[in-house]
Coordinates of C-alpha atoms in Angstrom, one line a residue:
Chain A
X1240 CA 0.4 0.0 0.0
X1241 CA 1.4 3.7 -0.6
X1242 CA 1.0 6.0 2.1
X1243 CA 1.2 9.8 1.4
X1244 CA 4.4 11.7 2.2
X1245 CA 2.5 13.8 5.1
X1246 CA 1.4 10.4 6.7
X1247 CA 4.9 8.8 6.6
X1248 CA 6.5 12.0 7.9
X1249 CA 4.0 11.6 10.9
X1250 CA 4.5 8.0 11.0
X1251 CA 8.2 8.3 11.9
X1252 CA 7.9 11.4 13.5
X1253 CA 5.8 9.5 16.3
X1254 CA 8.5 6.5 16.1
X1255 CA 11.3 9.0 16.9
X1256 CA 9.1 10.6 19.8
X1257 CA 8.4 7.3 21.4
X1258 CA 12.2 5.9 21.0
X1259 CA 13.3 9.4 22.4
X1260 CA 11.4 9.1 25.5
X1261 CA 12.3 5.6 26.5
X1262 CA 15.9 5.7 25.4
X1263 CA 16.9 9.5 26.3
X1264 CA 17.3 8.6 30.3
X1265 CA 19.2 5.4 29.6
X1266 CA 21.5 7.5 27.4
X1267 CA 21.7 10.2 29.6
X1268 CA 22.4 7.6 32.7
X1269 CA 25.0 5.7 30.3
X1270 CA 26.5 9.4 29.6
X1271 CA 26.5 10.4 33.3
X1272 CA 28.5 7.0 34.4
X1273 CA 31.5 7.9 32.5
X1274 CA 31.9 11.3 33.7
X1275 CA 34.1 12.9 36.2
X1276 CA 33.1 14.5 39.2
X1277 CA 33.2 17.8 37.8
X1278 CA 30.7 16.9 35.4
X1279 CA 28.0 15.4 37.2
X1280 CA 28.1 17.1 40.6
X1281 CA 25.8 19.9 41.6
X1282 CA 28.8 22.2 41.8
X1283 CA 30.1 21.1 38.3
X1284 CA 30.5 24.1 35.9
X1285 CA 28.3 23.4 33.2
X1286 CA 25.8 20.7 32.1
X1287 CA 27.3 18.5 29.4
X1288 CA 25.5 15.7 27.0
X1289 CA 28.8 13.9 26.7
X1290 CA 31.5 13.6 29.3
X1291 CA 34.3 15.7 28.3
X1292 CA 36.8 13.7 29.8
X1293 CA 35.5 10.5 29.9
X1294 CA 36.6 8.1 32.9
X1295 CA 36.0 5.0 34.6
X1296 CA 36.2 6.4 38.1
X1297 CA 32.8 6.2 38.9
X1298 CA 32.8 2.3 38.5
X1299 CA 36.3 2.0 40.5
X1300 CA 34.6 4.2 43.0
X1301 CA 31.7 1.8 43.7
X1302 CA 33.7 -1.2 43.9
X1303 CA 35.9 0.5 46.9
X1304 CA 38.8 2.6 44.9
X1305 CA 39.6 6.1 46.2
X1306 CA 39.0 8.1 43.0
X1307 CA 38.9 11.6 44.4
X1308 CA 39.8 13.6 47.5
X1309 CA 36.5 15.2 47.5
X1310 CA 34.8 11.7 48.5
X1311 CA 35.3 9.0 51.2
X1312 CA 36.2 5.9 49.9
X1313 CA 33.1 3.7 50.2
X1314 CA 33.0 1.2 53.7
X1315 CA 30.7 -1.1 51.6
X1316 CA 31.2 -1.9 47.9
X1317 CA 28.7 -2.6 45.5
X1318 CA 30.1 -6.5 44.6
X1319 CA 27.6 -7.8 47.8
X1320 CA 24.6 -5.9 46.6
X1321 CA 24.8 -7.1 43.1
X1322 CA 25.3 -10.7 44.4
X1323 CA 22.2 -10.2 46.9
X1324 CA 20.2 -9.0 43.8
X1325 CA 21.5 -11.9 41.5
X1326 CA 21.0 -14.4 44.3
X1327 CA 17.1 -13.3 45.4
X1328 CA 16.0 -12.8 41.9
X1329 CA 17.3 -15.9 40.4
X1330 CA 15.9 -18.0 43.3
X1331 CA 12.9 -15.9 43.4
X1332 CA 12.4 -16.6 40.2
X1333 CA 13.1 -20.2 40.4
X1334 CA 10.3 -20.6 42.9
X1335 CA 8.1 -18.5 41.2
X1336 CA 8.2 -20.5 37.9
X1337 CA 8.1 -24.1 39.3
X1338 CA 5.3 -23.5 41.7
X1339 CA 3.7 -21.2 39.2
X1340 CA 4.3 -24.0 36.2
X1341 CA 3.2 -26.8 38.1
X1342 CA -0.2 -24.6 39.2
X1343 CA -0.9 -23.6 36.0
X1344 CA -0.4 -27.2 34.3
X1345 CA -2.7 -28.7 37.0
X1346 CA -5.4 -26.3 36.5
X1347 CA -5.3 -25.8 32.8
X1348 CA -5.7 -29.6 32.5
X1349 CA -7.7 -31.0 35.7
X1350 CA -8.8 -27.7 37.0
X1351 CA -12.7 -27.1 36.8
X1352 CA -14.4 -23.4 36.9
X1353 CA -12.5 -19.8 37.1
X1354 CA -12.6 -19.2 40.8
X1355 CA -9.1 -20.3 41.8
X1356 CA -7.6 -19.2 39.2
X1357 CA -8.7 -15.7 39.2
X1358 CA -8.3 -16.0 43.5
X1359 CA -4.7 -16.7 42.5
X1360 CA -4.0 -13.3 40.5
X1361 CA -6.4 -11.3 42.6
X1362 CA -3.3 -11.6 45.1
X1363 CA -1.8 -8.9 42.9
X1364 CA -4.6 -6.3 43.2
X1365 CA -3.6 -5.8 46.7
X1366 CA -1.1 -2.6 47.2
X1367 CA 2.1 -4.9 48.2
X1368 CA 2.4 -1.9 51.2
X1369 CA -0.8 -3.8 52.6
X1370 CA 0.8 -6.9 53.1
X1371 CA 4.3 -6.1 54.0
X1372 CA 3.7 -5.4 57.3
X1373 CA 2.6 -8.9 58.4
X1374 CA 5.2 -10.2 55.9
X1375 CA 8.0 -8.3 57.9
X1376 CA 6.5 -9.5 61.5
X1377 CA 6.7 -13.1 59.9
X1378 CA 10.2 -12.9 58.3
X1379 CA 11.5 -11.4 61.8
X1380 CA 10.0 -14.2 63.4
X1381 CA 11.5 -16.8 61.1
X1382 CA 14.7 -15.3 61.3
X1383 CA 14.7 -14.2 57.4
X1384 CA 15.4 -10.7 57.6
X1385 CA 18.2 -9.6 55.9
X1386 CA 19.3 -12.6 54.0
X1387 CA 18.9 -13.1 50.1
X1388 CA 16.8 -16.4 50.5
X1389 CA 14.4 -14.3 52.9
X1390 CA 14.2 -12.0 50.0
X1391 CA 14.2 -15.0 47.2
X1392 CA 11.3 -16.5 49.1
X1393 CA 9.2 -13.2 49.2
X1394 CA 10.0 -12.5 45.6
X1395 CA 9.1 -15.8 44.8
X1396 CA 5.0 -15.5 46.5
X1397 CA 4.9 -12.1 45.0
X1398 CA 5.5 -12.9 41.4
X1399 CA 3.9 -16.4 41.6
X1400 CA 0.8 -15.1 40.2
X1401 CA 2.4 -13.5 37.0
X1402 CA 4.3 -16.8 36.6
X1403 CA 1.1 -19.2 37.2
X1404 CA -1.1 -16.7 34.7
X1405 CA 1.3 -16.3 32.1
X1406 CA 1.7 -20.2 32.1
X1407 CA -1.5 -21.1 32.2
X1408 CA -2.3 -19.2 29.2
X1409 CA 0.3 -21.0 27.4
X1410 CA -1.0 -24.4 28.8
X1411 CA -4.4 -23.5 27.7
X1412 CA -3.4 -23.0 24.2
X1413 CA -1.4 -26.2 23.7
X1414 CA -3.8 -28.7 22.1
X1415 CA -4.7 -31.5 24.1
X1416 CA -4.4 -34.0 21.6
X1417 CA -0.7 -33.9 21.3
X1418 CA -0.5 -35.0 25.1
X1419 CA -3.3 -37.9 24.4
X1420 CA -1.3 -38.7 21.6
X1421 CA 1.7 -39.6 23.9
X1422 CA -1.0 -40.9 26.6
X1423 CA -2.1 -43.7 23.7
X1424 CA 1.2 -44.5 22.9
X1425 CA 2.5 -45.6 26.2
X1426 CA 3.3 -42.7 28.3
X1427 CA 2.3 -42.1 32.1
X1428 CA 0.9 -38.8 32.8
X1429 CA 4.2 -37.6 34.3
X1430 CA 6.1 -38.8 31.6
X1431 CA 4.1 -37.0 29.2
X1432 CA 4.7 -34.1 31.2
X1433 CA 8.5 -34.4 31.3
X1434 CA 9.1 -35.4 27.5
X1435 CA 6.3 -33.6 25.5
X1436 CA 4.8 -30.7 27.5
X1437 CA 8.0 -29.2 29.0
X1438 CA 10.1 -29.5 25.8
X1439 CA 7.3 -27.8 24.0
X1440 CA 6.9 -25.3 26.6
X1441 CA 10.6 -24.1 26.3
X1442 CA 9.8 -20.9 24.5
X1443 CA 6.8 -19.8 27.1
X1444 CA 9.0 -20.9 30.0
X1445 CA 11.9 -18.8 28.9
X1446 CA 9.8 -15.8 28.0
X1447 CA 7.7 -15.8 31.5
X1448 CA 10.9 -16.3 33.6
X1449 CA 12.6 -13.4 32.2
X1450 CA 9.4 -11.3 32.7
X1451 CA 9.7 -12.5 36.4
X1452 CA 13.2 -12.0 36.6
X1453 CA 13.1 -8.5 35.8
X1454 CA 10.5 -7.9 38.2
X1455 CA 12.3 -9.4 40.9
X1456 CA 15.4 -7.4 39.6
X1457 CA 13.7 -4.2 39.8
X1458 CA 12.0 -4.2 43.3
X1459 CA 13.0 -1.5 45.7
X1460 CA 10.3 -1.6 48.5
X1461 CA 10.9 -5.2 49.6
X1462 CA 14.4 -4.9 49.4
X1463 CA 14.2 -2.0 51.2
X1464 CA 11.8 -3.3 53.8
X1465 CA 13.1 -6.8 54.6
X1466 CA 17.0 -6.0 54.4
X1467 CA 19.2 -3.9 56.8
X1468 CA 22.8 -3.8 55.7
X1469 CA 24.2 -7.5 55.1
X1470 CA 22.4 -8.4 52.2
X1471 CA 20.9 -4.9 50.6
X1472 CA 20.0 -5.5 46.9
X1473 CA 21.0 -3.5 44.2
X1474 CA 18.5 -0.5 44.3
X1475 CA 18.5 -0.4 48.4
X1476 CA 22.4 0.1 47.9
X1477 CA 22.0 2.9 45.3
X1478 CA 19.9 5.0 47.2
X1479 CA 22.4 5.0 49.9
X1480 CA 25.0 6.3 47.7
X1481 CA 25.4 9.7 48.9
X1482 CA 28.0 11.9 50.8
X1483 CA 28.2 14.4 53.2
X1484 CA 30.5 16.7 50.7
X1485 CA 28.5 16.3 47.7
X1486 CA 25.1 15.0 48.7
X1487 CA 24.1 12.1 45.7
X1488 CA 26.6 10.6 44.2
X1489 CA 25.0 10.8 40.7
X1490 CA 28.1 9.4 39.0
X1491 CA 28.5 6.3 41.3
X1492 CA 24.4 5.9 40.8
X1493 CA 24.7 6.2 37.1
X1494 CA 27.6 3.4 37.2
X1495 CA 25.9 1.2 39.2
X1496 CA 22.3 1.7 37.1
X1497 CA 24.4 0.8 33.9
X1498 CA 25.7 -2.6 35.7
X1499 CA 22.2 -3.5 37.0
X1500 CA 20.7 -3.0 33.3
X1501 CA 23.0 -5.3 32.1
X1502 CA 21.4 -8.8 33.3
X1503 CA 17.9 -8.0 31.7
X1504 CA 19.6 -6.7 28.5
X1505 CA 21.4 -10.1 28.1
X1506 CA 18.5 -12.4 28.8
X1507 CA 16.1 -10.2 26.6
X1508 CA 18.8 -10.7 23.6
X1509 CA 19.8 -14.5 24.5
X1510 CA 15.6 -15.7 24.3
X1511 CA 14.5 -13.1 21.6
X1512 CA 14.5 -16.0 19.3
X1513 CA 12.1 -18.0 21.3
X1514 CA 10.0 -14.5 22.1
X1515 CA 8.5 -15.1 18.7
X1516 CA 5.4 -17.0 18.4
X1517 CA 4.1 -20.3 16.7
X1518 CA 4.6 -22.9 19.9
X1519 CA 2.9 -25.4 18.3
X1520 CA 3.6 -24.6 14.6
X1521 CA 3.7 -27.8 12.5
X1522 CA 1.9 -30.1 15.3
X1523 CA -1.3 -29.8 13.9
X1524 CA -3.0 -29.6 10.3
X1525 CA -4.2 -26.1 9.7
Chain B
X882 CA -5.4 -58.1 17.2
X883 CA -8.8 -58.2 18.4
X884 CA -12.4 -57.7 18.2
X885 CA -13.9 -54.4 20.1
X886 CA -17.2 -54.1 21.6
X887 CA -19.5 -51.6 23.6
X888 CA -22.1 -53.0 25.9
X889 CA -24.7 -50.3 26.8
X890 CA -22.2 -47.8 26.8
X891 CA -23.2 -44.3 27.8
X892 CA -21.3 -40.8 27.9
X893 CA -22.6 -37.6 29.1
X894 CA -20.8 -34.0 28.7
X895 CA -22.7 -32.0 31.3
X896 CA -26.5 -32.2 29.8
X897 CA -25.4 -33.5 26.2
X898 CA -25.6 -37.1 25.6
X899 CA -22.7 -38.0 23.4
X900 CA -23.2 -41.7 23.2
X901 CA -26.6 -43.0 23.9
X902 CA -26.6 -46.6 25.2
X903 CA -24.6 -48.1 22.7
X904 CA -23.9 -51.5 21.8
X905 CA -21.8 -52.9 18.8
X906 CA -19.0 -55.5 18.3
X907 CA -16.3 -54.9 15.8
X908 CA -14.8 -57.8 14.3
X909 CA -11.0 -59.0 14.5
X910 CA -9.1 -57.6 11.0
X911 CA -12.1 -55.5 10.3
X912 CA -12.3 -52.1 8.6
X913 CA -15.0 -50.3 10.2
X914 CA -16.1 -47.0 9.6
X915 CA -18.4 -44.7 12.1
X916 CA -20.0 -42.4 9.7
X917 CA -22.1 -39.3 10.9
X918 CA -22.9 -35.5 10.7
X919 CA -20.8 -33.5 13.2
X920 CA -21.1 -34.1 16.9
X921 CA -23.2 -37.4 16.3
X922 CA -20.7 -39.0 18.8
X923 CA -18.0 -40.5 16.5
X924 CA -14.8 -38.9 17.8
X925 CA -16.4 -39.6 21.7
X926 CA -16.5 -43.6 20.6
X927 CA -12.8 -43.2 19.6
X928 CA -11.9 -41.6 22.7
X929 CA -13.6 -44.0 24.9
X930 CA -11.9 -46.9 23.2
X931 CA -8.7 -45.0 23.8
X932 CA -9.5 -44.7 27.0
X933 CA -9.4 -41.0 26.9
X934 CA -12.9 -40.8 28.2
X935 CA -14.6 -43.0 31.1
X936 CA -18.1 -44.1 30.3
X937 CA -20.7 -43.0 32.6
X938 CA -22.1 -46.5 32.5
X939 CA -21.8 -50.0 30.3
X940 CA -18.6 -51.6 29.8
X941 CA -16.0 -51.7 26.6
X942 CA -14.3 -55.0 25.6
X943 CA -10.9 -55.3 23.7
X944 CA -10.0 -58.7 22.4
X945 CA -12.8 -60.3 25.0
X946 CA -11.1 -58.3 28.0
X947 CA -12.9 -55.3 29.8
X948 CA -10.9 -52.1 29.6
X949 CA -13.6 -49.8 30.7
X950 CA -11.4 -48.5 33.8
X951 CA -7.7 -49.1 32.2
X952 CA -5.3 -46.3 31.3
X953 CA -4.7 -45.6 27.9
X954 CA -1.3 -47.3 27.6
X955 CA -2.5 -50.5 28.7
X956 CA -5.0 -50.8 26.1
X957 CA -2.6 -51.2 23.4
X958 CA -4.5 -49.3 20.5
X959 CA -3.0 -46.8 18.1
X960 CA -4.6 -43.6 17.1
X961 CA -4.4 -41.1 14.5
X962 CA -6.0 -37.9 15.8
X963 CA -8.2 -35.4 13.6
X964 CA -5.5 -32.7 13.9
X965 CA -2.7 -35.3 13.9
X966 CA -0.9 -34.1 16.9
X967 CA 2.7 -34.6 16.1
X968 CA 5.0 -33.6 18.5
X969 CA 6.4 -30.2 17.2
X970 CA 9.6 -30.4 19.1
X971 CA 10.7 -33.4 17.4
X972 CA 11.5 -34.6 13.9
X973 CA 9.5 -36.9 11.8
X974 CA 11.7 -39.9 12.7
X975 CA 11.5 -39.3 16.5
X976 CA 7.7 -38.6 16.5
X977 CA 7.4 -42.5 14.3
X978 CA 9.9 -43.7 16.7
X979 CA 8.3 -42.5 20.0
X980 CA 5.7 -45.5 20.5
X981 CA 8.5 -47.9 20.4
X982 CA 11.0 -46.4 22.4
X983 CA 8.3 -45.8 24.9
X984 CA 7.9 -49.1 25.1
X985 CA 11.4 -50.0 25.3
X986 CA 12.0 -52.2 22.3
X987 CA 15.7 -52.9 21.4
X988 CA 17.3 -50.3 19.4
X989 CA 17.9 -52.6 16.2
X990 CA 14.0 -53.4 16.2
X991 CA 13.1 -50.0 16.5
X992 CA 15.3 -48.9 13.3
X993 CA 14.1 -51.7 11.4
X994 CA 10.2 -51.5 12.2
X995 CA 10.7 -47.5 11.6
X996 CA 12.4 -48.3 7.9
X997 CA 9.7 -50.6 7.3
X998 CA 6.6 -48.3 7.9
X999 CA 8.6 -45.4 6.3
X1000 CA 9.1 -47.4 3.0
X1001 CA 5.4 -48.3 3.2
X1002 CA 4.0 -44.8 3.5
X1003 CA 6.9 -43.3 1.5
X1004 CA 8.0 -41.3 4.2
X1005 CA 11.8 -42.3 4.3
X1006 CA 13.1 -39.0 2.7
X1007 CA 11.6 -36.6 5.0
X1008 CA 12.2 -38.2 8.4
X1009 CA 15.0 -35.9 9.3
X1010 CA 12.3 -32.9 9.0
X1011 CA 10.6 -31.5 12.0
X1012 CA 6.5 -31.2 11.5
X1013 CA 6.8 -27.8 10.6
X1014 CA 8.9 -28.0 7.6
X1015 CA 6.5 -30.6 6.3
X1016 CA 3.5 -30.3 4.0
X1017 CA -0.2 -31.1 5.1
X1018 CA 0.2 -34.3 3.1
X1019 CA 3.4 -35.5 4.7
X1020 CA 2.7 -34.3 8.4
X1021 CA -0.6 -36.7 7.8
X1022 CA 1.4 -39.9 6.6
X1023 CA 3.9 -39.0 9.7
X1024 CA 1.0 -39.3 11.8
X1025 CA -0.5 -42.5 10.1
X1026 CA 3.2 -43.9 10.5
X1027 CA 3.2 -43.2 14.0
X1028 CA 0.2 -45.1 14.4
X1029 CA 1.4 -48.1 12.5
X1030 CA 5.0 -48.4 13.6
X1031 CA 3.3 -50.6 16.5
X1032 CA 1.6 -53.9 16.5
X1033 CA -1.5 -52.9 18.6
X1034 CA -4.7 -54.5 19.1
X1035 CA -6.4 -52.2 16.9
X1036 CA -5.8 -48.8 14.9
X1037 CA -8.1 -45.9 15.2
X1038 CA -8.2 -42.9 13.0
X1039 CA -10.1 -39.8 13.4
X1040 CA -10.9 -38.5 10.2
X1041 CA -7.0 -38.3 9.5
X1042 CA -7.0 -37.2 5.4
X1043 CA -10.1 -34.5 6.2
X1044 CA -7.2 -32.1 5.7
X1045 CA -6.0 -33.1 2.4
X1046 CA -7.4 -32.0 -0.9
X1047 CA -9.4 -34.2 -2.8
X1048 CA -7.1 -36.0 -4.9
X1049 CA -4.6 -36.6 -2.5
X1050 CA -7.7 -37.9 -0.1
X1051 CA -8.5 -40.5 -2.6
X1052 CA -5.3 -41.5 -3.3
X1053 CA -4.5 -41.9 0.4
X1054 CA -7.7 -43.9 1.2
X1055 CA -7.0 -46.5 -1.2
X1056 CA -3.7 -46.8 0.3
X1057 CA -5.1 -47.1 3.6
X1058 CA -7.3 -49.9 2.6
X1059 CA -4.5 -51.5 1.0
X1060 CA -2.1 -51.4 3.9
X1061 CA -5.0 -52.5 6.6
X1062 CA -5.6 -55.6 4.4
X1063 CA -1.8 -56.3 4.4
X1064 CA -1.4 -55.8 7.9
X1065 CA -4.4 -57.7 8.8
X1066 CA -5.4 -55.3 11.9
X1067 CA -8.7 -53.9 13.0
X1068 CA -9.0 -50.5 11.6
X1069 CA -11.7 -48.1 13.3
X1070 CA -12.2 -45.3 11.0
X1071 CA -14.2 -42.0 11.7
X1072 CA -15.3 -40.1 8.8
X1073 CA -18.0 -37.5 7.7
X1074 CA -17.3 -38.1 4.3
X1075 CA -19.9 -40.7 2.9
X1076 CA -17.9 -41.5 -0.3
X1077 CA -14.9 -42.2 2.3
X1078 CA -16.9 -44.5 4.3
X1079 CA -18.6 -46.5 1.6
X1080 CA -15.2 -46.8 -0.4
X1081 CA -12.8 -48.3 2.5
X1082 CA -15.4 -49.8 5.1
X1083 CA -16.1 -53.6 5.3
X1084 CA -18.5 -52.8 7.8
X1085 CA -20.0 -49.5 8.8
X1086 CA -21.7 -47.9 11.4
X1087 CA -24.3 -44.8 10.8
X1088 CA -24.7 -42.7 13.7
X1089 CA -27.3 -40.0 14.9
X1090 CA -27.0 -38.0 18.1
X1091 CA -25.2 -40.3 19.8
X1092 CA -26.7 -43.3 18.7
X1093 CA -26.0 -46.2 16.1
X1094 CA -28.9 -46.3 13.2
X1095 CA -27.6 -49.2 11.6
X1096 CA -24.0 -51.4 11.2
X1097 CA -23.9 -53.0 8.0
X1098 CA -21.4 -53.8 4.9
X1099 CA -21.4 -50.4 2.6
X1100 CA -23.4 -52.2 -0.1
X1101 CA -26.2 -53.2 2.5
X1102 CA -26.4 -49.5 3.8
X1103 CA -26.7 -48.5 0.4
X1104 CA -29.2 -51.0 -0.9
X1105 CA -31.6 -51.6 2.1
X1106 CA -31.1 -48.7 4.4
X1107 CA -33.0 -49.3 7.7
X1108 CA -34.3 -45.6 7.7
X1109 CA -34.8 -42.5 5.9
X1110 CA -32.0 -41.0 8.0
X1111 CA -29.7 -43.4 7.0
X1112 CA -31.1 -43.6 3.1
X1113 CA -30.5 -39.7 3.2
X1114 CA -27.0 -39.8 4.6
X1115 CA -25.4 -42.3 2.1
X1116 CA -25.0 -41.7 -1.6
X1117 CA -24.3 -38.7 -3.9
X1118 CA -26.1 -37.3 -5.2
X1119 CA -28.3 -37.7 -2.3
X1120 CA -31.5 -39.9 -2.5
X1121 CA -34.6 -38.7 -3.8
X1122 CA -37.2 -38.6 -0.8
X1123 CA -40.7 -38.0 -2.1
X1124 CA -44.1 -38.0 -0.6
X1125 CA -46.3 -40.0 -2.2
X1126 CA -50.5 -40.0 -2.6
X1127 CA -52.5 -43.3 -3.6
X1128 CA -54.8 -43.0 -6.0
X1129 CA -57.3 -45.7 -5.0
X1130 CA -59.4 -45.7 -8.0
X1131 CA -56.9 -46.0 -10.4
X1132 CA -55.1 -48.6 -8.2
X1133 CA -51.8 -46.5 -9.0
X1134 CA -49.5 -44.5 -6.2
X1135 CA -48.2 -41.1 -7.5
X1136 CA -44.8 -39.6 -7.0
X1137 CA -43.7 -36.1 -7.7
X1138 CA -46.9 -34.9 -8.6
X1139 CA -47.7 -38.1 -11.0
X1140 CA -44.4 -37.7 -13.1
X1141 CA -43.6 -41.1 -11.3
X1142 CA -46.7 -43.4 -10.8
X1143 CA -46.3 -46.9 -9.4
X1144 CA -48.9 -49.6 -8.8
X1145 CA -50.4 -49.7 -5.7
X1146 CA -50.2 -53.2 -4.8
X1147 CA -46.3 -52.6 -4.9
X1148 CA -46.5 -49.8 -2.3
X1149 CA -46.6 -50.7 1.6
X1150 CA -49.9 -49.5 3.1
X1151 CA -48.0 -47.7 6.0
X1152 CA -45.5 -45.8 3.5
X1153 CA -45.9 -42.2 3.8
X1154 CA -42.2 -41.6 2.1
X1155 CA -40.8 -43.0 -0.9
X1156 CA -37.0 -42.7 -1.5
X1157 CA -35.5 -43.0 -4.9
X1158 CA -31.9 -43.3 -5.8
X1159 CA -31.0 -40.7 -8.5
X1160 CA -29.5 -43.7 -10.8
X1161 CA -32.7 -45.7 -10.5
X1162 CA -35.0 -43.0 -12.4
X1163 CA -34.8 -43.4 -16.4
X1164 CA -35.7 -40.5 -18.6
X1165 CA -37.3 -40.6 -21.8
X1166 CA -38.7 -37.7 -24.1
X1167 CA -42.3 -37.0 -23.1
X1168 CA -44.6 -39.0 -25.2
X1169 CA -47.8 -38.2 -23.5
X1170 CA -48.2 -41.3 -21.8
X1171 CA -50.2 -42.1 -18.3
X1172 CA -47.5 -39.9 -16.6
X1173 CA -47.5 -36.6 -16.3
X1174 CA -44.3 -34.9 -17.9
X1175 CA -41.3 -33.6 -15.5
X1176 CA -39.0 -30.4 -16.5
X1177 CA -35.6 -30.7 -16.7
X1178 CA -34.4 -27.7 -14.4
X1179 CA -30.7 -27.8 -14.9
X1180 CA -28.1 -30.4 -16.4
X1181 CA -24.6 -30.9 -14.9
X1182 CA -22.5 -33.6 -17.2
X1183 CA -19.7 -34.4 -15.1
X1184 CA -17.7 -36.5 -17.7
X1185 CA -18.5 -40.1 -17.3
X1186 CA -22.0 -39.2 -15.9
X1187 CA -24.5 -36.4 -15.8
X1188 CA -26.5 -35.2 -13.1
X1189 CA -30.0 -33.7 -14.1
X1190 CA -32.4 -31.8 -11.7
X1191 CA -35.8 -32.1 -12.7
X1192 CA -39.0 -30.1 -11.2
X1193 CA -42.1 -31.8 -10.9
X1194 CA -44.9 -30.0 -9.2
X1195 CA -43.3 -28.9 -5.9
X1196 CA -40.7 -31.5 -6.0
X1197 CA -37.1 -31.4 -7.1
X1198 CA -35.6 -34.6 -8.3
X1199 CA -31.9 -35.5 -9.2
X1200 CA -31.2 -38.0 -11.9
X1201 CA -28.0 -39.4 -12.7
X1202 CA -27.4 -40.8 -15.8
X1203 CA -24.7 -42.4 -17.6
X1204 CA -22.2 -40.7 -20.1
X1205 CA -23.5 -37.0 -21.6
X1206 CA -27.2 -37.5 -22.8
X1207 CA -28.2 -34.5 -24.9
X1208 CA -30.8 -32.8 -22.8
X1209 CA -31.6 -28.9 -22.2
X1210 CA -33.0 -26.9 -19.8
X1211 CA -36.7 -26.7 -19.9
X1212 CA -37.4 -29.8 -21.8
X1213 CA -40.4 -31.8 -20.9
X1214 CA -39.3 -35.4 -20.2
X1215 CA -41.2 -38.7 -18.8
X1216 CA -39.7 -40.8 -15.8
X1217 CA -39.8 -44.3 -14.9
X1218 CA -38.5 -46.2 -12.0
X1219 CA -38.2 -49.9 -11.3
X1220 CA -40.4 -50.5 -8.3
X1221 CA -37.7 -52.9 -7.0
X1222 CA -35.3 -49.8 -6.6
X1223 CA -37.6 -47.9 -4.3
X1224 CA -37.5 -47.2 -0.3
X1225 CA -40.6 -47.3 1.3
X1226 CA -40.4 -45.3 4.7
X1227 CA -43.2 -45.2 7.4
X1228 CA -44.1 -41.8 9.0
X1229 CA -41.2 -42.6 11.7
X1230 CA -38.9 -42.9 9.4
X1231 CA -38.4 -46.6 9.7
X1232 CA -37.9 -48.3 6.3
X1233 CA -40.7 -50.7 5.1
X1234 CA -40.3 -53.9 3.0
X1235 CA -41.3 -53.3 -0.3
X1236 CA -44.1 -55.4 -2.2
X1237 CA -43.2 -56.6 -5.4

């Protein structure tokens, strides 16, 4: 179809606008991460788009090096928070995905009615704050405060409805005859799940897991409430990056932010080919 | 290798009765077709035999052994699903191997059997491809191969070739018939295509709303349908169903507004409707005889034969003639039938024996 020139111009203008809105903050962060203190601090002479004197000082600083006399060395480096975030998000995702997938499969194949699936998702309608106070008390009682495993557990619980709902949609879409064919050919129910259903669900599992991981990875509130100092996560640690001399350490925050952006980006690229539709293509006649 | 029997099997889904108090026995080595309109219970019967559904009442036997509550894996039947249900994450070869691998056959035996079935179905050259890269016909062959590779008590096929184009369908059904004869296994075949059912079946069952209306050989079903319903389902073009009226004074029975007249003595007293197969009607130029003329409404030359649609009074009749006779629309013609080729139906639709 041929479109008119004004229409095309308008179309590209809208695309450019959307890209700018999403990408400029990220660009700004990336640029800031490589700026020396003079360029990002409030006392800095002038605002620059690109670092005039690019430096890795911000990265060195958050990992504990003395980079300028103006800011005292950090007593806690970014290493442990990165580890905390990774452990909590990965294991939280594992918990949510394994429990959510099992629940979704069970309800998709053997469940009846809508109430149970809906109840599970309604958990998400509560503001997290409403349940965080009791959770804090319970976690304190169980000795789970300020530990990555305590965080992983609550992450798994909070993101379970997402994992469940995403996987249920995928299981519902899978034609039941494929599993029945395996049943008829001599498989047990469990074997059908392991040999047929799970391999067919690789793409949906990958995309759901990434979604859940990003939810966990970007959490701030729960990390803030359930950790104190030993196992603070990246967002919580980031908020603490300031000094009495210069106030907010924007350069260091940007450097940490850039590091924090790496796992989702890598995951996104890795599973990109799985994100395409067509999970059962070729299994059935059209 | 076994016979399969239903004894008073009923299956309900909510308020719908999918299979209603049905009994039948399918003999060993028989090519048996279930034929009926959509949602007449064909697929449910197969699923009950497979063990994918459990009957609400009644008993299912395979080889004389009750299997009503055994799992699908223990029933030892193979199935070709209507949507084929290939495993999309495996190659065609792994799809075909699957039943044997699951039954833990030795590798040499698996390879030999897969090679044999691939040869039979001409799919040796596509075994390395995943289903997504196969054409519709190839997928369907792989699905059939996955069923045939085993040595089950019976093969079940749920309209397996309905997605193919007409020519491929005709080819495949002949092949299937041949393969079944060579393998000598019981084959249960579901189809909604009467021609397919007639052409392949040793015996067939005609279904209507979950109940079997008639079980017989295709020939018997065609020649002696048990009811108006069965008569209307088989045969193409479909049978002409005509309401008749008796002319007692003349001792004649009028069909199609008098275009066909029969001796009253040949018609059973309770008959309210008469079925005339399209090929049982003969056409001659109108000569002003005792019958009224029928008018040619449209002519369809189909090569080897010609289908003529006639109008006579309020009735439309379809007549099948050999070759390509010279007939034109709006021509007036005279009809005659052999009373022996007629089917008489009572008010409730059951067939009545004709009186010669």
